[in-house]
PDB file of N, CA and C and ligand atoms in Angstrom:
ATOM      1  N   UNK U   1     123.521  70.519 152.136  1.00 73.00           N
ATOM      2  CA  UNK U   1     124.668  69.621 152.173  1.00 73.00           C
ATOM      3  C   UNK U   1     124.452  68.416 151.266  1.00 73.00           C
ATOM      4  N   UNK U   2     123.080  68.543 150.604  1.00 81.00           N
ATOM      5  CA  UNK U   2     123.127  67.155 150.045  1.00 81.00           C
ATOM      6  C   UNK U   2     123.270  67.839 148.094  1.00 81.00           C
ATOM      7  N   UNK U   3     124.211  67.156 147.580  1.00 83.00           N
ATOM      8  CA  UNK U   3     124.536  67.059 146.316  1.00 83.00           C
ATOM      9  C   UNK U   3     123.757  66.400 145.475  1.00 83.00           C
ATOM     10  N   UNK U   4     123.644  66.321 143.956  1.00 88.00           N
ATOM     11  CA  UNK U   4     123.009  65.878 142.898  1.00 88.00           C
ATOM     12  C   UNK U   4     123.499  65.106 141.836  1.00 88.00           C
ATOM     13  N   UNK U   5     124.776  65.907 141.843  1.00 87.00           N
ATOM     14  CA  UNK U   5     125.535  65.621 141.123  1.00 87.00           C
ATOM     15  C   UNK U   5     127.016  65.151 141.733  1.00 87.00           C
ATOM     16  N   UNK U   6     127.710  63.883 141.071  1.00 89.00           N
ATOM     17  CA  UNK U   6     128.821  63.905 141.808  1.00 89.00           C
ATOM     18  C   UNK U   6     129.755  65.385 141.953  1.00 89.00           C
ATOM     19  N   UNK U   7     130.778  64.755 143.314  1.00 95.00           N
ATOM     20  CA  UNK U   7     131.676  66.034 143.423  1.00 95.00           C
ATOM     21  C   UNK U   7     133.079  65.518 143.115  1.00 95.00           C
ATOM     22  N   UNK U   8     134.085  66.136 143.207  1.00 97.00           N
ATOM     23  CA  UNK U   8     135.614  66.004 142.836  1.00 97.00           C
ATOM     24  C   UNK U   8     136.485  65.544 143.986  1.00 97.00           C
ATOM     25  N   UNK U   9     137.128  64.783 143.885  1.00 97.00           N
ATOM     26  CA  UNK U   9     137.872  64.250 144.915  1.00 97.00           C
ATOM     27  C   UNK U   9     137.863  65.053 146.393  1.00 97.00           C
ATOM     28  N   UNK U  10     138.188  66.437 145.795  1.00 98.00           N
ATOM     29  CA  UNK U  10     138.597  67.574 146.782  1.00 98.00           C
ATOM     30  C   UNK U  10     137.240  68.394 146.692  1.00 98.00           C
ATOM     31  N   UNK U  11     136.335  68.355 147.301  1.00 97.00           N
ATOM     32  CA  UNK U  11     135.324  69.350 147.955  1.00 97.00           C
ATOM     33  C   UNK U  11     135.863  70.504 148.155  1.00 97.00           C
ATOM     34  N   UNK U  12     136.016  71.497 147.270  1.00 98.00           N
ATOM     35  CA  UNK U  12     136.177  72.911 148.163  1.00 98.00           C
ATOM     36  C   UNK U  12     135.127  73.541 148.401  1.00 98.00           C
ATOM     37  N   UNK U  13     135.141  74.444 150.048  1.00 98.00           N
ATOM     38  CA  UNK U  13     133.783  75.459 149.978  1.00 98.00           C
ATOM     39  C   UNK U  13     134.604  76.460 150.322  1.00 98.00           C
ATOM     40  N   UNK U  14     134.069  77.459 150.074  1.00 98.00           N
ATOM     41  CA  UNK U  14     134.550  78.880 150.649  1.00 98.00           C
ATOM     42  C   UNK U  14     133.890  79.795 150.896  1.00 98.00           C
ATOM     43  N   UNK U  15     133.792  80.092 152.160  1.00 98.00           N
ATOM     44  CA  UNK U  15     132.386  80.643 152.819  1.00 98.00           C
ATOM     45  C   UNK U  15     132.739  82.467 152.327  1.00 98.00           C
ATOM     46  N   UNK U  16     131.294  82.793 152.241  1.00 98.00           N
ATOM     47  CA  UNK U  16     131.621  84.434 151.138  1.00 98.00           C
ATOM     48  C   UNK U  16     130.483  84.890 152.647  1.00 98.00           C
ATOM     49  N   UNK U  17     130.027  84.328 153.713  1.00 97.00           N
ATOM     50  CA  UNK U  17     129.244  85.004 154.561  1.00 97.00           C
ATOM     51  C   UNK U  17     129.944  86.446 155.118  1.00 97.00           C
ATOM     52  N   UNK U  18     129.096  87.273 155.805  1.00 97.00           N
ATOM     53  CA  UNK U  18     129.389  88.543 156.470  1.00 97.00           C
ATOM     54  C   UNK U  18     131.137  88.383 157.027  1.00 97.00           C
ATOM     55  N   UNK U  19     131.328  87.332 158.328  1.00 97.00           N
ATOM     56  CA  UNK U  19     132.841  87.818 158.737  1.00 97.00           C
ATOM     57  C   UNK U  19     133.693  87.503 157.624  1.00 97.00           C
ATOM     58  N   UNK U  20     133.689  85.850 156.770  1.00 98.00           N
ATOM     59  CA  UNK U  20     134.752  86.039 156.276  1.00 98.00           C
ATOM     60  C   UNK U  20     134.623  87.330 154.576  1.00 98.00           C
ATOM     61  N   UNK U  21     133.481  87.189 154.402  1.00 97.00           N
ATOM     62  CA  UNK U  21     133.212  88.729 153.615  1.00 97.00           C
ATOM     63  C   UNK U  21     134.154  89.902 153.437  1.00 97.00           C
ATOM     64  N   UNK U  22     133.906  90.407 155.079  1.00 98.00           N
ATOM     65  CA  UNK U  22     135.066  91.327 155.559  1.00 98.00           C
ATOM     66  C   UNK U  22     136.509  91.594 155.528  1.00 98.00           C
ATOM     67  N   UNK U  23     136.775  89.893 155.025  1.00 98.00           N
ATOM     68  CA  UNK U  23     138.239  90.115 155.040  1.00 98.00           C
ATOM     69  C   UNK U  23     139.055  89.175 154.146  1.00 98.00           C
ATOM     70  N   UNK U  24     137.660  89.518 152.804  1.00 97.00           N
ATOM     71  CA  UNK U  24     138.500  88.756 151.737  1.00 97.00           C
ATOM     72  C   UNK U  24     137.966  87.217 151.269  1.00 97.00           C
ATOM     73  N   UNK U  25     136.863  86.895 151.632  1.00 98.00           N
ATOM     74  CA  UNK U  25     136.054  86.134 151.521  1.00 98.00           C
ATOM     75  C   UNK U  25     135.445  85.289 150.249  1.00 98.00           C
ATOM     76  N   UNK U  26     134.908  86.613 149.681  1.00 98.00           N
ATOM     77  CA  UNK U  26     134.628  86.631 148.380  1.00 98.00           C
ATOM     78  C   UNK U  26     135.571  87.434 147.383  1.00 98.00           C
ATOM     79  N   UNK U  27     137.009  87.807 147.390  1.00 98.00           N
ATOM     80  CA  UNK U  27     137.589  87.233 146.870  1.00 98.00           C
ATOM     81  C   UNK U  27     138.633  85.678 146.723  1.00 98.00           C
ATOM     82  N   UNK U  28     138.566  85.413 147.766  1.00 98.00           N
ATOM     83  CA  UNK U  28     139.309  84.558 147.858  1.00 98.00           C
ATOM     84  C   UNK U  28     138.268  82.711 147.066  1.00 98.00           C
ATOM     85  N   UNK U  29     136.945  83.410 147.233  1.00 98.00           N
ATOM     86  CA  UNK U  29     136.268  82.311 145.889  1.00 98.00           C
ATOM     87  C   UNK U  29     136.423  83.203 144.564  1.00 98.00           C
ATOM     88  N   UNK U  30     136.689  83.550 144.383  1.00 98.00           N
ATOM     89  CA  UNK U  30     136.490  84.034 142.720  1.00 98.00           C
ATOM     90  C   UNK U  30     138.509  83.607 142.559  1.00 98.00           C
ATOM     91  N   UNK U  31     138.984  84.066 143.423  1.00 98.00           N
ATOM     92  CA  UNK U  31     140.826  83.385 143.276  1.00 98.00           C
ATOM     93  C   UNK U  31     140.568  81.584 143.069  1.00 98.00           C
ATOM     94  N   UNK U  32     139.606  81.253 144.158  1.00 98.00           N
ATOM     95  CA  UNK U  32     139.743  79.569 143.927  1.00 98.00           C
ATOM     96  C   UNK U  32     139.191  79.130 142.313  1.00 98.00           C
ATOM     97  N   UNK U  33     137.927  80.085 142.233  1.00 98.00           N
ATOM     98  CA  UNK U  33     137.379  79.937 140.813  1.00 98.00           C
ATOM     99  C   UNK U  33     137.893  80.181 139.700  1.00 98.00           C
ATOM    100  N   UNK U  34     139.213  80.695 139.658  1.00 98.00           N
ATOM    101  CA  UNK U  34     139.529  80.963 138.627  1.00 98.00           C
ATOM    102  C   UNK U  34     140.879  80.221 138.195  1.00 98.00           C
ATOM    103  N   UNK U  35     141.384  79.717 139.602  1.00 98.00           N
ATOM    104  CA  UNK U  35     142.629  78.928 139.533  1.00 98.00           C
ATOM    105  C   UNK U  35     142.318  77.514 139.026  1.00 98.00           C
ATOM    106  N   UNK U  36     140.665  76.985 139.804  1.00 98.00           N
ATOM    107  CA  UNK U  36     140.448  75.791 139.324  1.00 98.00           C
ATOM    108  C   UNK U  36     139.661  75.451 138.125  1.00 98.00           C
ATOM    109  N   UNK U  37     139.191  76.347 137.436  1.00 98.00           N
ATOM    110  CA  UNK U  37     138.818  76.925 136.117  1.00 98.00           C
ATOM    111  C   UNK U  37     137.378  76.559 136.133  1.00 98.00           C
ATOM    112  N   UNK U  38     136.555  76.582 137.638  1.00 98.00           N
ATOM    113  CA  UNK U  38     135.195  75.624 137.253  1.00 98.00           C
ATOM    114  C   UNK U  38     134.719  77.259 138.227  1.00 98.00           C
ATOM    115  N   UNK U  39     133.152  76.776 138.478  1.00 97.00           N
ATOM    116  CA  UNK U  39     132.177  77.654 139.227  1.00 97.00           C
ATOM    117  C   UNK U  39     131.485  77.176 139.893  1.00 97.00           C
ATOM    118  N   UNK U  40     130.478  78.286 140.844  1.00 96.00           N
ATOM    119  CA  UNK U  40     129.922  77.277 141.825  1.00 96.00           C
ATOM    120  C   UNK U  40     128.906  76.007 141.605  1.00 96.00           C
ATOM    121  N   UNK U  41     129.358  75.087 142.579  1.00 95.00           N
ATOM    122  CA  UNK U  41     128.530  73.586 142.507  1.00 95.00           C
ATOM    123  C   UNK U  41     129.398  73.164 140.912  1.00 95.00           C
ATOM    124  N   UNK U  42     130.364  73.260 140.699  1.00 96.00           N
ATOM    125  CA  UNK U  42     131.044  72.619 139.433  1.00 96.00           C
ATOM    126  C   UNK U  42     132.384  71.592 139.565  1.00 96.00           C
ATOM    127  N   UNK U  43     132.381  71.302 138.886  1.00 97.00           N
ATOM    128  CA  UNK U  43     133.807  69.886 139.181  1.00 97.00           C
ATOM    129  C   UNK U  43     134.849  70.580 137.775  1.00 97.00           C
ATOM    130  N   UNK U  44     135.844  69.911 138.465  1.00 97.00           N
ATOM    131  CA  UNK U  44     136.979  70.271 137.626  1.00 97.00           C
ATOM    132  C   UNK U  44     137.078  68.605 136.006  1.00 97.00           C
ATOM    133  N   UNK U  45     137.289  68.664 134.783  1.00 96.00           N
ATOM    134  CA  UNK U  45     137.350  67.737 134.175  1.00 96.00           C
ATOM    135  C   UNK U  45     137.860  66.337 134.674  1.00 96.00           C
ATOM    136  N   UNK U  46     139.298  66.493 135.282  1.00 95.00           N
ATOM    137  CA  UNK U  46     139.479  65.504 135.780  1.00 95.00           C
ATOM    138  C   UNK U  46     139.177  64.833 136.771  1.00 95.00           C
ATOM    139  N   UNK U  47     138.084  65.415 137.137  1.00 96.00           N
ATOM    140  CA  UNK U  47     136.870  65.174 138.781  1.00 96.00           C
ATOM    141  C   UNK U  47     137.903  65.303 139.874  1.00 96.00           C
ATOM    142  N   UNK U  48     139.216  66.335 140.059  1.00 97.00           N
ATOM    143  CA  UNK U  48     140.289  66.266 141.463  1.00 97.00           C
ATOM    144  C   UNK U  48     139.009  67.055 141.977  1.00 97.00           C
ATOM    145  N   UNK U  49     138.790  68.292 141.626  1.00 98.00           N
ATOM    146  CA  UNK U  49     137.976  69.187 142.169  1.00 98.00           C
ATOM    147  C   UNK U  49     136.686  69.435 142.111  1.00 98.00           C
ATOM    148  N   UNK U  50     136.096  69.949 143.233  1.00 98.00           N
ATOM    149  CA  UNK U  50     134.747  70.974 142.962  1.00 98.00           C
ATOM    150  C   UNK U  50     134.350  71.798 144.039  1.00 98.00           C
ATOM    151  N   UNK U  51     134.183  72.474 143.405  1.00 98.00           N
ATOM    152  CA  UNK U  51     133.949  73.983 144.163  1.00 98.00           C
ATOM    153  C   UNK U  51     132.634  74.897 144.881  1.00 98.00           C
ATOM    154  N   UNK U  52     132.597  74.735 145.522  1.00 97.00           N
ATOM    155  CA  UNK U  52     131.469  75.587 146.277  1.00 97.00           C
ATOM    156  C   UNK U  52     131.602  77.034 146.609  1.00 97.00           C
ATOM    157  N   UNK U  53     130.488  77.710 146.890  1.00 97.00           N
ATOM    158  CA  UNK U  53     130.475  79.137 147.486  1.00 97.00           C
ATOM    159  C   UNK U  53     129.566  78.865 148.543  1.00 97.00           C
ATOM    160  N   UNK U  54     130.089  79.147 149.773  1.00 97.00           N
ATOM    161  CA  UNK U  54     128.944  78.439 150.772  1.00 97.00           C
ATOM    162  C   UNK U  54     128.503  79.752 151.864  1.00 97.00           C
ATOM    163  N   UNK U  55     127.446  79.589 152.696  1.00 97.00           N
ATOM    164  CA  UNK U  55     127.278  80.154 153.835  1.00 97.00           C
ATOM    165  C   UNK U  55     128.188  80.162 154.835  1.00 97.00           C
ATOM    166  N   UNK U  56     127.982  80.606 156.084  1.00 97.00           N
ATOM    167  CA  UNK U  56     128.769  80.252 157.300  1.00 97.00           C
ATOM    168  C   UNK U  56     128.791  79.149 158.083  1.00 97.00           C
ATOM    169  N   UNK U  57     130.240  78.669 158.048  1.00 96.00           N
ATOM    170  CA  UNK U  57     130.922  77.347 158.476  1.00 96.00           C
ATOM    171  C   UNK U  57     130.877  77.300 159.711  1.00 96.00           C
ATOM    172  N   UNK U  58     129.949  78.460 160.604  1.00 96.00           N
ATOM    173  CA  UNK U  58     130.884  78.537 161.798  1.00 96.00           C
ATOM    174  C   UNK U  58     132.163  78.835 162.402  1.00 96.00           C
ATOM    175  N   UNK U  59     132.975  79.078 161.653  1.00 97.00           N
ATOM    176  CA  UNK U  59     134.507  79.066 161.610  1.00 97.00           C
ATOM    177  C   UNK U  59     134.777  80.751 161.418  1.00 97.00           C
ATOM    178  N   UNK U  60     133.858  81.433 161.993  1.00 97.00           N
ATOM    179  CA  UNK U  60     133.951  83.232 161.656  1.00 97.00           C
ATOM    180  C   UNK U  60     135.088  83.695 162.607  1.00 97.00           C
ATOM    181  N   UNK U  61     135.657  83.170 163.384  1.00 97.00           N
ATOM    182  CA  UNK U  61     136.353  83.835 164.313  1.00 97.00           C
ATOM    183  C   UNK U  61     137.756  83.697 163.444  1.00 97.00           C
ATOM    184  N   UNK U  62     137.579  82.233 162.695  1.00 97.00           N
ATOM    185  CA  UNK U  62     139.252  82.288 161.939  1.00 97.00           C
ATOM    186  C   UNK U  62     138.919  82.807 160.503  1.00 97.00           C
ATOM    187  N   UNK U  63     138.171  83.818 160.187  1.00 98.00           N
ATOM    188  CA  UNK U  63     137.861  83.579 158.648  1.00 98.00           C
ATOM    189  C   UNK U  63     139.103  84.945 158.253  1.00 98.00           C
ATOM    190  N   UNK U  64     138.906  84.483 156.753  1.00 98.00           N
ATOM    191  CA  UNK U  64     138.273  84.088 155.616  1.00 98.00           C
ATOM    192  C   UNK U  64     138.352  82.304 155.931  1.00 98.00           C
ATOM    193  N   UNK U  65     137.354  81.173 156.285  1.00 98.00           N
ATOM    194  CA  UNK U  65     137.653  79.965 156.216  1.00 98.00           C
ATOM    195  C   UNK U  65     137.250  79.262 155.141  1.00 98.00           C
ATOM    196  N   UNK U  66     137.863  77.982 154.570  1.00 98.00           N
ATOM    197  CA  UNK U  66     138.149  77.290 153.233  1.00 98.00           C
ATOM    198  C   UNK U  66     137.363  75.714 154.328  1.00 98.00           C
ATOM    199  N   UNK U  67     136.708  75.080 153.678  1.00 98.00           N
ATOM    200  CA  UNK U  67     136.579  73.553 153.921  1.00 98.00           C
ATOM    201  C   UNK U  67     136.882  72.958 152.659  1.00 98.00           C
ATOM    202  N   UNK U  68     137.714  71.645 153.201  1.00 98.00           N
ATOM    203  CA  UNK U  68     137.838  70.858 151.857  1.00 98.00           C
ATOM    204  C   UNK U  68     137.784  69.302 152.277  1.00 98.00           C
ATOM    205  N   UNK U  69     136.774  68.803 152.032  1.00 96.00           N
ATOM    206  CA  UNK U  69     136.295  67.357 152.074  1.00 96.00           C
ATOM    207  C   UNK U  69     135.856  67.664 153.809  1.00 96.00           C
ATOM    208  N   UNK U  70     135.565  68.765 153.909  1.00 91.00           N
ATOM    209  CA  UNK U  70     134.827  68.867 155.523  1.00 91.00           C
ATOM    210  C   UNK U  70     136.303  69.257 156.763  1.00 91.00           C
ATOM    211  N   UNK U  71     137.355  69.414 156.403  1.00 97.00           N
ATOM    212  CA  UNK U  71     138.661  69.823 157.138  1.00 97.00           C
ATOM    213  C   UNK U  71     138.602  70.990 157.030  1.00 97.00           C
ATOM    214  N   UNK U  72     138.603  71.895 158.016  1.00 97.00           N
ATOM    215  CA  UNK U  72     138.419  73.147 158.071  1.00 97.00           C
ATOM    216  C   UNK U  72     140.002  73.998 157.969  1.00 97.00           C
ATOM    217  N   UNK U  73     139.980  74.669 157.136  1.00 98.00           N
ATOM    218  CA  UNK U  73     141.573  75.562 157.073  1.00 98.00           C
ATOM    219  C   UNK U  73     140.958  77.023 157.123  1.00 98.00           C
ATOM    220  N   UNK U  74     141.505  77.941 158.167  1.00 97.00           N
ATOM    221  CA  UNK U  74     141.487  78.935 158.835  1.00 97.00           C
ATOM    222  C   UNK U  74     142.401  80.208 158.222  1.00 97.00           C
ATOM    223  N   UNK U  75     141.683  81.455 158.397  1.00 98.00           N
ATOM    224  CA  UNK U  75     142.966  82.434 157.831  1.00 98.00           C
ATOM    225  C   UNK U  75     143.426  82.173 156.280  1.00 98.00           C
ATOM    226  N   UNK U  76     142.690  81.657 155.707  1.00 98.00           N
ATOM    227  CA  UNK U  76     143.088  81.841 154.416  1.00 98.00           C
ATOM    228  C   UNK U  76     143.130  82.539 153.744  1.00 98.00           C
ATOM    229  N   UNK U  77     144.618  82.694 152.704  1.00 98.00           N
ATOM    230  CA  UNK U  77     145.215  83.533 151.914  1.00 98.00           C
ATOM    231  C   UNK U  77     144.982  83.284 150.991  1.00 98.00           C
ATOM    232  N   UNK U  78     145.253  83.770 149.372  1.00 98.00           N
ATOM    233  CA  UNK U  78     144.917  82.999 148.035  1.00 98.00           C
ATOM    234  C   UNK U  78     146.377  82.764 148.070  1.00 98.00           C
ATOM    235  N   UNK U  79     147.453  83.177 148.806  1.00 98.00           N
ATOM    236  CA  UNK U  79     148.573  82.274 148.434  1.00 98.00           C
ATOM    237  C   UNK U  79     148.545  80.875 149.484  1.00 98.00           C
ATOM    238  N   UNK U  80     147.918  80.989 150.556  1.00 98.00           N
ATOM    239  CA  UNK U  80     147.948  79.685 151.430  1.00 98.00           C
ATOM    240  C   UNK U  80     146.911  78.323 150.461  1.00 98.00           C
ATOM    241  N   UNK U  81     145.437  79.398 150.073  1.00 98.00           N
ATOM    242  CA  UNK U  81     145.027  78.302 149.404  1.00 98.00           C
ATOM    243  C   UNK U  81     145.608  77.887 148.231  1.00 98.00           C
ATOM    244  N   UNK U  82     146.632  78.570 146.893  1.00 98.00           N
ATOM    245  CA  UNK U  82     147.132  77.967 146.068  1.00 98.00           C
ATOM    246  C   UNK U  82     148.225  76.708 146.151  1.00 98.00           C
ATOM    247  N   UNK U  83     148.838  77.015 147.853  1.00 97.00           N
ATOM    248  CA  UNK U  83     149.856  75.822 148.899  1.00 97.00           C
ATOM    249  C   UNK U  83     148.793  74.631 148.497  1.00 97.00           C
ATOM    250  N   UNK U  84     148.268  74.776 149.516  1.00 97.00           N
ATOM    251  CA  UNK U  84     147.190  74.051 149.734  1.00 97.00           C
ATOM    252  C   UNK U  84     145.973  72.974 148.441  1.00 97.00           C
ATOM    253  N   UNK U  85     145.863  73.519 147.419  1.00 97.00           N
ATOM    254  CA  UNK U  85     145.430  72.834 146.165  1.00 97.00           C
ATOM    255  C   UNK U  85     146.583  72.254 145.585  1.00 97.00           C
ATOM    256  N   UNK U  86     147.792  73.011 145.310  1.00 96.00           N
ATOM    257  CA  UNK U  86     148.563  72.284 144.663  1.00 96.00           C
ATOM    258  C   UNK U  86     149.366  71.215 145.272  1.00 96.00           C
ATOM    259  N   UNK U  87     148.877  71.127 146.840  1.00 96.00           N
ATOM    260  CA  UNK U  87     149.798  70.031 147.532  1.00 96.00           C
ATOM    261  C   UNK U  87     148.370  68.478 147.294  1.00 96.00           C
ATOM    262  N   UNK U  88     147.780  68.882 147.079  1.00 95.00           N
ATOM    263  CA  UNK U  88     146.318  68.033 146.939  1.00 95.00           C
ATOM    264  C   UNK U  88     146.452  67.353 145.440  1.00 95.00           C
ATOM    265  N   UNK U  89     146.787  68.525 144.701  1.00 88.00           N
ATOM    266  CA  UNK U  89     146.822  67.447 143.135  1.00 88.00           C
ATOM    267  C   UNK U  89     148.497  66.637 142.886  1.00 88.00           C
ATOM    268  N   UNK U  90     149.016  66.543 143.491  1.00 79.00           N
ATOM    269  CA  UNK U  90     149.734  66.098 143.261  1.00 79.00           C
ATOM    270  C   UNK U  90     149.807  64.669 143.310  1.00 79.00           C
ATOM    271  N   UNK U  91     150.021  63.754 142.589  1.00 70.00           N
ATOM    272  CA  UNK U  91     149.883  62.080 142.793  1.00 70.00           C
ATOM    273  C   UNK U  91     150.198  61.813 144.262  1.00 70.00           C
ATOM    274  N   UNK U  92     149.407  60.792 144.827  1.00 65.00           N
ATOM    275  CA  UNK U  92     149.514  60.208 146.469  1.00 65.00           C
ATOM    276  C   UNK U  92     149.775  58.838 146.200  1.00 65.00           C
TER     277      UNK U  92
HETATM  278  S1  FES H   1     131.008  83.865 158.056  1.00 70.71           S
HETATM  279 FE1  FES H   1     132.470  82.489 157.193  1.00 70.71          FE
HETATM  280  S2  FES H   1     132.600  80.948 158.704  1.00 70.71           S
HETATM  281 FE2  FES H   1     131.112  82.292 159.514  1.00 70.71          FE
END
């Protein structure tokens, strides 16, 4: 949990362990990786993002699960997570 390098506004992890594995897991990081154009432990240019591939969150009963800045989102889709990033970059 401890970093080296700064991270991006938005922390994403996306756990690729055994349950959420099963059901789309590891694709659903290679969908985040490719939408946010970076890789794992990488930041996006404009530092909104950075991206992880992580172990298990604990969160196996709702997986495929997404953390972002440590908020856990459950059942994720690559269309829920594309909701979900693009409601984040948007100016606040
Ligand atoms: S395997 Fe993904 S949260 Fe446990």
């Amino acid at each position: 949990m401890l970093h080296r390098k700064p991270q991006g506004k938005y922390h994403v992890q996306v756990c690729t362990n055994i349950s959420c594995l099963l059901v789309g897991g590891e694709e659903l990081y290679h969908h985040a990786s490719k939408k946010l154009g970076i890789g794992h432990k990488q930041t996006t240019a404009d530092g909104i993002f950075s991206l992880e591939e992580v172990e298990c969150m604990g969160a196996c009963s709702w997986a495929p699960a997404v953390e972002i800045n440590y908020d856990f989102h459950h059942h994720v889709t690559a269309e829920k997570l594309d909701v979900l990033l693009d409601s984040l970059k948007k100016p606040q």
